[in-house]
Short mmCIF file of C-alpha atoms and ligand atoms in Angstrom, two decimals:
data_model
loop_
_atom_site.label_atom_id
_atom_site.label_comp_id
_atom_site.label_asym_id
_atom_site.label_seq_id
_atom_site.Cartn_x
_atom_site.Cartn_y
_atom_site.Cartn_z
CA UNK A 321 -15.45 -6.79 27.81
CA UNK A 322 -17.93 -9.38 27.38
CA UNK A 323 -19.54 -11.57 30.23
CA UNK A 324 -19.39 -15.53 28.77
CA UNK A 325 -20.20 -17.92 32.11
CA UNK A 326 -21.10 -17.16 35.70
CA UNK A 327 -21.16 -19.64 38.31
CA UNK A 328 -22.83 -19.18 41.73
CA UNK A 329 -21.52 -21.04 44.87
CA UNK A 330 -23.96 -20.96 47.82
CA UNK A 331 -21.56 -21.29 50.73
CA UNK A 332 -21.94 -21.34 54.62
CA UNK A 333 -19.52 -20.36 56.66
CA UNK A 334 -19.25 -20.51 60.70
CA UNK A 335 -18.85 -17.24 62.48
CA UNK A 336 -16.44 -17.59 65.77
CA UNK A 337 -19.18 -16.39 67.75
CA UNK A 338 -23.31 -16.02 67.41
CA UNK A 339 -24.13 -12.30 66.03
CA UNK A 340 -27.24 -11.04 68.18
CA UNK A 341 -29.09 -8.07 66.78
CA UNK A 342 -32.77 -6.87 67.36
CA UNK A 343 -33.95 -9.03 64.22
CA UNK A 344 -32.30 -11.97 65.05
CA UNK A 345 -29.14 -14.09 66.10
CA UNK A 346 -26.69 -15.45 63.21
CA UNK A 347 -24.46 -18.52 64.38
CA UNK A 348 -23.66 -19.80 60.11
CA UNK A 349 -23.01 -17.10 57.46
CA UNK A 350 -24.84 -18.27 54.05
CA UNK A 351 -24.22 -16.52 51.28
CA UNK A 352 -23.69 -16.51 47.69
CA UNK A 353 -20.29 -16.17 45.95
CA UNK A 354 -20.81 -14.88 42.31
CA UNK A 355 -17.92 -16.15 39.59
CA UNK A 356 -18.19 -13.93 36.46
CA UNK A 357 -16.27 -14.80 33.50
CA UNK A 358 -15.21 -12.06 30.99
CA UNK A 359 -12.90 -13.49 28.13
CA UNK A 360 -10.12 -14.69 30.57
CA UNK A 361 -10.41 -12.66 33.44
CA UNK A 362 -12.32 -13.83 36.68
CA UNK A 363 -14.17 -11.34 38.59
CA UNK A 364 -15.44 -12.13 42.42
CA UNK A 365 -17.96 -10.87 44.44
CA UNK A 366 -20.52 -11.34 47.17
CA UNK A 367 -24.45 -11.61 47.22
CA UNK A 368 -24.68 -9.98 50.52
CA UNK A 369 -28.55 -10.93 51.46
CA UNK A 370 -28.94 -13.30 54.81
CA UNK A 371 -30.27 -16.71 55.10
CA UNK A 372 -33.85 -15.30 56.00
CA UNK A 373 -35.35 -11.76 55.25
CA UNK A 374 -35.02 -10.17 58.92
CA UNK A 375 -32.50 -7.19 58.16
CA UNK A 376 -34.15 -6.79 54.78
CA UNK A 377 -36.43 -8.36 52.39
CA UNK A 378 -33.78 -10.37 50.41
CA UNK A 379 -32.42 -13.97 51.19
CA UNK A 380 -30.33 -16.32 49.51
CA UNK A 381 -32.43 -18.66 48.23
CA UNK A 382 -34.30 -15.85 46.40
CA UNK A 383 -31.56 -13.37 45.36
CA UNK A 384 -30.07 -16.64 43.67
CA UNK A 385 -33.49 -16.91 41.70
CA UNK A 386 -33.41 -13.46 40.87
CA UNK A 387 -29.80 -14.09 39.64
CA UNK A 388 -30.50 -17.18 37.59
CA UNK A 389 -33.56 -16.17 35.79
CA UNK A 390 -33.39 -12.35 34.93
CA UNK A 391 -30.25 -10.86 36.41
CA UNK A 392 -27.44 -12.97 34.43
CA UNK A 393 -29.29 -13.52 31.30
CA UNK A 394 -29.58 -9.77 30.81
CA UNK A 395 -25.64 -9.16 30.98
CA UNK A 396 -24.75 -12.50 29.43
CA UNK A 397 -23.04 -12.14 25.60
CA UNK A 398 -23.30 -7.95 25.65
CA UNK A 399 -20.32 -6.36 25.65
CA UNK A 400 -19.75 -3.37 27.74
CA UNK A 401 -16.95 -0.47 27.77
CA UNK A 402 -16.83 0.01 31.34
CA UNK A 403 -18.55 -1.44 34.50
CA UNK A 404 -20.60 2.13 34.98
CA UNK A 405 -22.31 0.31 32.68
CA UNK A 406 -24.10 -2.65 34.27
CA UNK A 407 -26.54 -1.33 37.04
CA UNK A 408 -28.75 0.54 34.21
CA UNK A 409 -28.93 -2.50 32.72
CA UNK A 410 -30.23 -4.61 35.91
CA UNK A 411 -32.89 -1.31 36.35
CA UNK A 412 -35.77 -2.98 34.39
CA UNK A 413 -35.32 -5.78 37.94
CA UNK A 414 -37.38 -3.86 40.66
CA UNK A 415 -35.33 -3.92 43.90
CA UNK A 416 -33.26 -7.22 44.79
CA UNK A 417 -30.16 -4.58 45.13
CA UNK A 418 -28.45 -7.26 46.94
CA UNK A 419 -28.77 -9.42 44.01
CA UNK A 420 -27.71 -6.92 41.64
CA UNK A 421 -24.69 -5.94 43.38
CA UNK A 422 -23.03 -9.32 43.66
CA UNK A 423 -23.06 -9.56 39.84
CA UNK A 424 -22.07 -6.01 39.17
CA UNK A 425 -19.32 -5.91 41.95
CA UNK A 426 -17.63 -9.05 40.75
CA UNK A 427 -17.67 -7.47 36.85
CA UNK A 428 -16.03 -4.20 38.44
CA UNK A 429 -13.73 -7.03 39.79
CA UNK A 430 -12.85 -8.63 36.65
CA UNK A 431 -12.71 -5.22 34.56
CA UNK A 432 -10.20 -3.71 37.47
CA UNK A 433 -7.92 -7.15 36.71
CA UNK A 434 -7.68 -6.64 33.38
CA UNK A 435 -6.78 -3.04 33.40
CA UNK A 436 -4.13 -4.42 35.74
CA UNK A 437 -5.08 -2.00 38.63
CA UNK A 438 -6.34 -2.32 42.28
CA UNK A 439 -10.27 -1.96 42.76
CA UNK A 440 -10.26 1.00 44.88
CA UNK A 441 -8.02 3.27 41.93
CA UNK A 442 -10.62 1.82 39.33
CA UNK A 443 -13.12 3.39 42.16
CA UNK A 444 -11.75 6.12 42.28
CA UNK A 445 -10.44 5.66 45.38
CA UNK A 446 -7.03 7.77 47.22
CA UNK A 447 -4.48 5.73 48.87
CA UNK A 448 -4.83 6.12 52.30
CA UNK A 449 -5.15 3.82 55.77
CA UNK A 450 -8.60 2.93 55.76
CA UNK A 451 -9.59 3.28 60.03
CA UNK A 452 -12.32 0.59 60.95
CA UNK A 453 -14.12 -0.10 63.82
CA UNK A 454 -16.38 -2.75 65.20
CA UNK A 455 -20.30 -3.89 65.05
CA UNK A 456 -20.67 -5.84 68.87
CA UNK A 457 -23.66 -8.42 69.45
CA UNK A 458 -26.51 -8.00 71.93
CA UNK A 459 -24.62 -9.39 75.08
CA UNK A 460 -26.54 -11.28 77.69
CA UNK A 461 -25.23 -8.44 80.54
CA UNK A 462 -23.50 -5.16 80.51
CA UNK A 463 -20.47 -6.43 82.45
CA UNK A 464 -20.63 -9.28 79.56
CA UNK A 465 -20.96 -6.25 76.89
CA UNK A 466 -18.15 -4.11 78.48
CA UNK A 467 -15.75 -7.29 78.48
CA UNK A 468 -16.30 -7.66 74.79
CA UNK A 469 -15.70 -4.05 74.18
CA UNK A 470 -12.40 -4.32 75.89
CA UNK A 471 -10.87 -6.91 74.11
CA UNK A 472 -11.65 -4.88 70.24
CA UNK A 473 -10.59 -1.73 72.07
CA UNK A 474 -7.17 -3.32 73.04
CA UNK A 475 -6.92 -4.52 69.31
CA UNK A 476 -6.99 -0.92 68.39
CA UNK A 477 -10.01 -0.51 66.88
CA UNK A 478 -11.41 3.61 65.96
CA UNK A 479 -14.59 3.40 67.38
CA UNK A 480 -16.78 0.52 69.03
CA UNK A 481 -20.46 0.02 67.39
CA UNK A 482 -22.90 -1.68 69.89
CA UNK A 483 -26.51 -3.46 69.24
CA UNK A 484 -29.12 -2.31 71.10
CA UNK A 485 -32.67 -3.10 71.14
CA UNK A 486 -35.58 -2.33 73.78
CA UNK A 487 -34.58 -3.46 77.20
CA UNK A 488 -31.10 -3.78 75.91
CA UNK A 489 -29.92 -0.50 75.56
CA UNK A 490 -29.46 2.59 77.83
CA UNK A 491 -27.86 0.58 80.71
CA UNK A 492 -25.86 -1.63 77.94
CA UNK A 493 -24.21 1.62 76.62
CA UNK A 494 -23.79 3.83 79.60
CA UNK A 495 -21.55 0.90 80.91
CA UNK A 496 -19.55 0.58 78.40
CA UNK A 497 -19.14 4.84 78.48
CA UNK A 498 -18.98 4.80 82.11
CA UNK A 499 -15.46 2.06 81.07
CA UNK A 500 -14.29 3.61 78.09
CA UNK A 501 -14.71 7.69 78.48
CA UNK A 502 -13.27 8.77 75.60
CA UNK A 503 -13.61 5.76 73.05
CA UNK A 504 -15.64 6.65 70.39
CA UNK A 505 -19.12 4.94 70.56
CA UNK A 506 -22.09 4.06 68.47
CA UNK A 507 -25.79 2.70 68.47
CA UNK A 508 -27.56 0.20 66.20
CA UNK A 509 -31.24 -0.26 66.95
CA UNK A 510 -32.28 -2.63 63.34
CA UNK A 511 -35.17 -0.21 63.25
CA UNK A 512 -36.73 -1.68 66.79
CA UNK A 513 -38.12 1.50 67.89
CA UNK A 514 -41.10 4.04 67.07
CA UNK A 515 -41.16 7.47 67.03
CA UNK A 516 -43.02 7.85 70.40
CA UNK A 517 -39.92 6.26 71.78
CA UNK A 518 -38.08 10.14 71.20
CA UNK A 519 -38.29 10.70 74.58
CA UNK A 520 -36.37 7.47 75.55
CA UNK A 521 -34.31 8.11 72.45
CA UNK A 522 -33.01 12.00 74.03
CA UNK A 523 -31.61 10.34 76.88
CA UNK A 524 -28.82 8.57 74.60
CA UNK A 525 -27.68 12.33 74.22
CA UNK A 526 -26.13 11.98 77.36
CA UNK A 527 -23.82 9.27 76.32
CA UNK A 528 -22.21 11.06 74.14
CA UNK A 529 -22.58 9.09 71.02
CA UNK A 530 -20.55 10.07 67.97
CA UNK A 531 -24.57 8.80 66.30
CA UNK A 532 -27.49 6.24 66.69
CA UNK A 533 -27.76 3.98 63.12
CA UNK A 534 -31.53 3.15 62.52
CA UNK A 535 -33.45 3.50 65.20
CA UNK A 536 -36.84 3.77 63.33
CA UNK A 537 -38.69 1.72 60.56
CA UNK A 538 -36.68 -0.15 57.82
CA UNK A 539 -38.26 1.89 55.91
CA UNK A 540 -39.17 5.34 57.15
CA UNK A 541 -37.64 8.60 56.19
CA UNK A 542 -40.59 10.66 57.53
CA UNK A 543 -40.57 9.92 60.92
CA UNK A 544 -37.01 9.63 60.99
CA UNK A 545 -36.93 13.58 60.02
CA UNK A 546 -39.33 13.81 62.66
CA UNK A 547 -36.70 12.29 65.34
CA UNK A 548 -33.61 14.07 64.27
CA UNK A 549 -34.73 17.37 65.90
CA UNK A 550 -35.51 15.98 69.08
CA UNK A 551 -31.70 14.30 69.65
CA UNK A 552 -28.81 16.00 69.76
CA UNK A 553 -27.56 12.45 68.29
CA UNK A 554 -26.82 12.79 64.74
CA UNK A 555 -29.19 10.07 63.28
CA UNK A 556 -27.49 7.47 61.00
CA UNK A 557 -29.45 5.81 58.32
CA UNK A 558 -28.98 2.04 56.78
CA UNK A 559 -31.77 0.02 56.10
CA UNK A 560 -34.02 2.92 54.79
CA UNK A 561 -31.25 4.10 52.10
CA UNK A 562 -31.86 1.28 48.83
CA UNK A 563 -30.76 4.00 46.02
CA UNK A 564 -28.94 7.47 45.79
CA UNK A 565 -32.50 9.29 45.76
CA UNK A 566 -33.30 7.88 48.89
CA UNK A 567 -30.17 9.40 50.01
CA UNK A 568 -31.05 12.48 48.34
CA UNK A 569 -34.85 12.48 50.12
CA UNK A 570 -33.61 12.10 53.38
CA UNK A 571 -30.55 14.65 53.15
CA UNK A 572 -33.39 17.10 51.67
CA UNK A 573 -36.03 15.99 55.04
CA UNK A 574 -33.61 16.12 57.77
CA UNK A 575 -33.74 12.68 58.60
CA UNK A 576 -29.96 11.37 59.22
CA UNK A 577 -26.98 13.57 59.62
CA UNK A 578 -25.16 10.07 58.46
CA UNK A 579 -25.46 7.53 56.12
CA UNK A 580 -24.19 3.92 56.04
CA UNK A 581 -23.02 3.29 52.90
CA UNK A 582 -23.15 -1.02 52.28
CA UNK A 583 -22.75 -1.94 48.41
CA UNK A 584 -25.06 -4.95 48.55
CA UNK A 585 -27.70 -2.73 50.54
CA UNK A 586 -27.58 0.42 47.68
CA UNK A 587 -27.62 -2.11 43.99
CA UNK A 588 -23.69 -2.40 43.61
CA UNK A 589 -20.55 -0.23 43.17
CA UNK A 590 -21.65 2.32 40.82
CA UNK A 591 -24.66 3.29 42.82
CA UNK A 592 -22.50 3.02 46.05
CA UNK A 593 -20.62 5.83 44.34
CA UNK A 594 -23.42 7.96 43.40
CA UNK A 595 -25.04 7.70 46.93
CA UNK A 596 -21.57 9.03 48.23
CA UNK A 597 -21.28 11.89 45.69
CA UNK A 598 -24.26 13.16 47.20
CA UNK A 599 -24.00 12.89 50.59
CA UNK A 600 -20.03 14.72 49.68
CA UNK A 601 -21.67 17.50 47.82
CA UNK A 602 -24.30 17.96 50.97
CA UNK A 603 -21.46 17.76 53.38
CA UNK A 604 -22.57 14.56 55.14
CA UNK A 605 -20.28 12.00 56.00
CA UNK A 606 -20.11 8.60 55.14
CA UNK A 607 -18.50 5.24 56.33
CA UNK A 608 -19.09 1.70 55.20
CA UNK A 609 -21.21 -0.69 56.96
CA UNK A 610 -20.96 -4.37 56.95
CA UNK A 611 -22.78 -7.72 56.21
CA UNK A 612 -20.96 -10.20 58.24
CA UNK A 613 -18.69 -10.39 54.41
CA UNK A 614 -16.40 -13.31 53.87
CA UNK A 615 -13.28 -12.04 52.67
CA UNK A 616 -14.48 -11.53 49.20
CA UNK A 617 -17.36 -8.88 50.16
CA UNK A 618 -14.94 -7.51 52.65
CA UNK A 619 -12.63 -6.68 50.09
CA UNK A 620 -14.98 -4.84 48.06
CA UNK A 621 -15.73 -2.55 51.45
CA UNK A 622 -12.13 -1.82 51.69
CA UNK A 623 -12.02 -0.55 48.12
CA UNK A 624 -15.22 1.58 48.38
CA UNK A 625 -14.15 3.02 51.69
CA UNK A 626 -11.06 4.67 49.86
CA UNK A 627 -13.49 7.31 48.80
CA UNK A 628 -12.85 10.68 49.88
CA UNK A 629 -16.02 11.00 51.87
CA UNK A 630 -15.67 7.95 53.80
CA UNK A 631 -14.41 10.21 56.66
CA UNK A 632 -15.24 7.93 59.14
CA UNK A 633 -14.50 4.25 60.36
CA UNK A 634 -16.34 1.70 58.68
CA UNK A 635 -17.83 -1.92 60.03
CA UNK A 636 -14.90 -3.85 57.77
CA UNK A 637 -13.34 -5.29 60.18
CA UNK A 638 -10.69 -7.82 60.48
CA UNK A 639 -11.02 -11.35 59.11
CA UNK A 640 -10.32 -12.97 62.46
CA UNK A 641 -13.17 -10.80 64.11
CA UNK A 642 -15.71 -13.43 62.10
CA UNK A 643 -13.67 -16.08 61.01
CA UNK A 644 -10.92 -18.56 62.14
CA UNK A 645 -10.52 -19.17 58.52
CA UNK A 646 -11.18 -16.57 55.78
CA UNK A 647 -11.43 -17.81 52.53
CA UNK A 648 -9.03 -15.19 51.15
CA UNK A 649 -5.19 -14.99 51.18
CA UNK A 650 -4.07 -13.14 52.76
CA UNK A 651 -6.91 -12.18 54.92
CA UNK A 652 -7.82 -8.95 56.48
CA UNK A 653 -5.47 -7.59 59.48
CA UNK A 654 -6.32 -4.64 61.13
CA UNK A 655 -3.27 -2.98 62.50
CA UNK A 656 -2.40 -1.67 66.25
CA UNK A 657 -3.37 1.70 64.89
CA UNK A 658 -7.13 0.42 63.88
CA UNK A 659 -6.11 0.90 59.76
CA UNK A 660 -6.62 -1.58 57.47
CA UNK A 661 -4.16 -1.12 54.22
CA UNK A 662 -5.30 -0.88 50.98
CA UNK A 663 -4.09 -3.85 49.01
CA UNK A 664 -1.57 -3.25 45.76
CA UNK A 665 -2.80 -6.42 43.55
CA UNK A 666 -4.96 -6.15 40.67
CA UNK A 667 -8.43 -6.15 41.46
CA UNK A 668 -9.70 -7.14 44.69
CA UNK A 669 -6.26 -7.24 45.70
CA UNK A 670 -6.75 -10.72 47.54
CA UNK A 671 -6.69 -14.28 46.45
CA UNK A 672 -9.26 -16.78 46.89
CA UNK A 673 -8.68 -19.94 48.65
CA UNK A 674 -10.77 -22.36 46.15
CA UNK A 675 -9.72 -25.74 48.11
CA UNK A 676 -11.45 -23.99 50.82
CA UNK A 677 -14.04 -22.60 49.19
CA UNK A 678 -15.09 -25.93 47.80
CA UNK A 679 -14.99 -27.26 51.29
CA UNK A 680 -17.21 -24.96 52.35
CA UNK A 681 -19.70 -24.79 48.83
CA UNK A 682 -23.33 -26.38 49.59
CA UNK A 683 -24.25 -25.91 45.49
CA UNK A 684 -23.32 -24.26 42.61
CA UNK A 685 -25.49 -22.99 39.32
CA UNK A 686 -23.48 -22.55 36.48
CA UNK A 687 -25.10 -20.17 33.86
CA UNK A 688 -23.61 -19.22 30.47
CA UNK A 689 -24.59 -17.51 27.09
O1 OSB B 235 -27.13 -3.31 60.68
O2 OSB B 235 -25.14 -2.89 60.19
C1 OSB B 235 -26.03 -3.72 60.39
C2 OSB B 235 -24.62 -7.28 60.28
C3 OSB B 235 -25.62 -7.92 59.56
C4 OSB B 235 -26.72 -7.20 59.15
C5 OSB B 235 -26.84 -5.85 59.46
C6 OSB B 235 -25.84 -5.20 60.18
C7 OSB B 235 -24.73 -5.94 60.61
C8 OSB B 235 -23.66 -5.37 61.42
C9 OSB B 235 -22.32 -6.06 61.40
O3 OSB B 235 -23.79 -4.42 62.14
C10 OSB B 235 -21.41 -5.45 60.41
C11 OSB B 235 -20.18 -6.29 60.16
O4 OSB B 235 -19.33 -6.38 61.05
O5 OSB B 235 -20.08 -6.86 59.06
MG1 MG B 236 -27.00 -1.18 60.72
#
């Protein structure tokens, strides 16, 4: 396959509610949706970065430099075999992972069309019911919090992730335990604590978390290792994870018993597989995470989840949980069991709705050979 034209469509979308975290609050989604043309086929993806470089140091403005200048031109006109092939040759880029993964993901797209087969078997993904679960805001009270969490727990969803930051935690989640006994529960912190906050940290042990995601520096494994023995919590690491030896370093240290796996986060698909096949072969689990995704990026979790170590629910939720339009067809439903099917198409396995897509496109920067 050969790579002839890419386009890149800076969208915004509206999410149905504002998304509170301890680095910020998100009421517009911007993003970048990456077109890659390969001699007739079309393959889609998602630059995954934020507006503004809170959760990590990308951003959209940048990540579509990076793209324009260095990332496309280096894949433009070379033919390749097999997508395996494209993150070694985006290496000689330092970081921008984000970046690198919307162009890679969306040529794993277009090479998974033309074989005619779904995503997730050019993965190498098992058919199964992918279970999700939910990522909830910082709410303004814990009665406000434990209302939220009741309407996603009525939906079905497998387990309930909740925001947390310093003076918005213990009370926050020991109401929503104190509701929901035997839901299964989570913590995000965004890295807003230190490691002399272990002693507050223990006390989460009594809540009976199934694991706290981040609680330390964006990008500390040390004193994460350091943490892990004092909590009975299994530690879950995102931001700090950027590549599979990072994975490697902090399964070797101690530092997470966990790891968040999210494409954009990690370079792209083919490093999103290698960071799994070494948290399989360590026995640690895995489970997807989530970047507020339009439909396109949320399709792309879906396929990736279908790996055998994603034992447990991921943050790819349902479209309506961001949306009141997704800009796929059909878009995601999670089902009164919490399961999300895995889609039969070629591909992604879901259409894109250009006329929306259009509607919704700020700018686009067409690049070709
Ligand atoms: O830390 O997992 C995170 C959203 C944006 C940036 C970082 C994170 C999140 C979420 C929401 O938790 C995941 C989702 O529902 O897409
Ligand atoms: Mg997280």
């Amino acid at each position: 396959m050969k790579l002839e034209r890419v386009r890149l469509h800076v969208l915004r979308m509206r999410l149905k509610s504002p998304f509170r975290t301890s680095f910020g609050v998100e009421l517009d989604r911007r993003f970048i949706l990456v077109e890659a043309e390969c001699e007739g086929v079309t393959g889609l993806a998602e630059v995954v970065a934020m507006d503004e470089p809170l959760y990590n140091e990308e951003f959209v403005d940048g990540a579509l430099i990076a793209l324009e200048r260095w990332l496309v031109p280096a894949l433009l006109g070379k033919p390749f075999d097999h997508p395996c092939e494209i993150a070694p040759r985006l290496d000689f880029v330092r970081r921008n992972q984000m970046a690198k993964s919307g162009l890679e993901s969306a040529l794993w797209d277009a090479y998974a069309r033309a074989q005619g087969i779904p995503l997730w078997k050019a993965l190498g993904g098992e058919e199964r019911p992918i279970p999700v679960g939910v990522s909830i805001g910082i709410q303004a009270s814990p009665e406000a919090l434990v209302e939220v969490v009741g309407g996603f727990v009525a939906q079905g969803y497998r387990r309930i992730k909740l925001k947390i930051e310093p003076g918005h935690d213990y009370e926050f989640v020991a109401a929503v335990r104190r509701r929901f006994p035997d839901t299964p529960i989570m913590a995000d912190a965004n890295s807003a604590y230190r490691l002399t906050d272990a002693d507050h940290l223990a006390h989460f042990d009594e809540l009976d978390l199934m694991m706290i995601e981040q609680p330390l520096s964006h990008d500390d494994i040390v004193h994460h290792s350091r943490l892990q023995p004092r909590l009975r919590t299994p530690i879950c690491l995102d931001e700090s994870i950027h590549t599979p030896e990072d994975a490697r370093t902090a399964i070797e240290l101690g530092a997470c018993r966990i790891i968040n796996i999210k494409i954009g986060r990690v370079g792209g698909l083919q490093r999103a597989i290698e960071v799994h096949d070494i948290c399989r072969a360590a026995g640690v689990p895995v489970w997807c995470g989530g970047m507020l995704e339009s439909g396109i990026g949320r399709a792309h979790n879906i396929a990736i989840a279908s790996l055998p170590g994603f034992t447990l629910p991921g943050d790819t939720s349902g479209s309506d949980r961001y949306w009141d339009e997704d800009i796929i067809d059909p878009p995601v439903r999670v089902r009164p069991d919490g399961t999300i099917p895995l889609p039969s198409g070629p591909g992604l396995g879901f259409e894109p709705k250009w006329d929306l897509i259009r509607h919704l496109t700020e700018k686009t920067v067409e690049i070709r050979a």
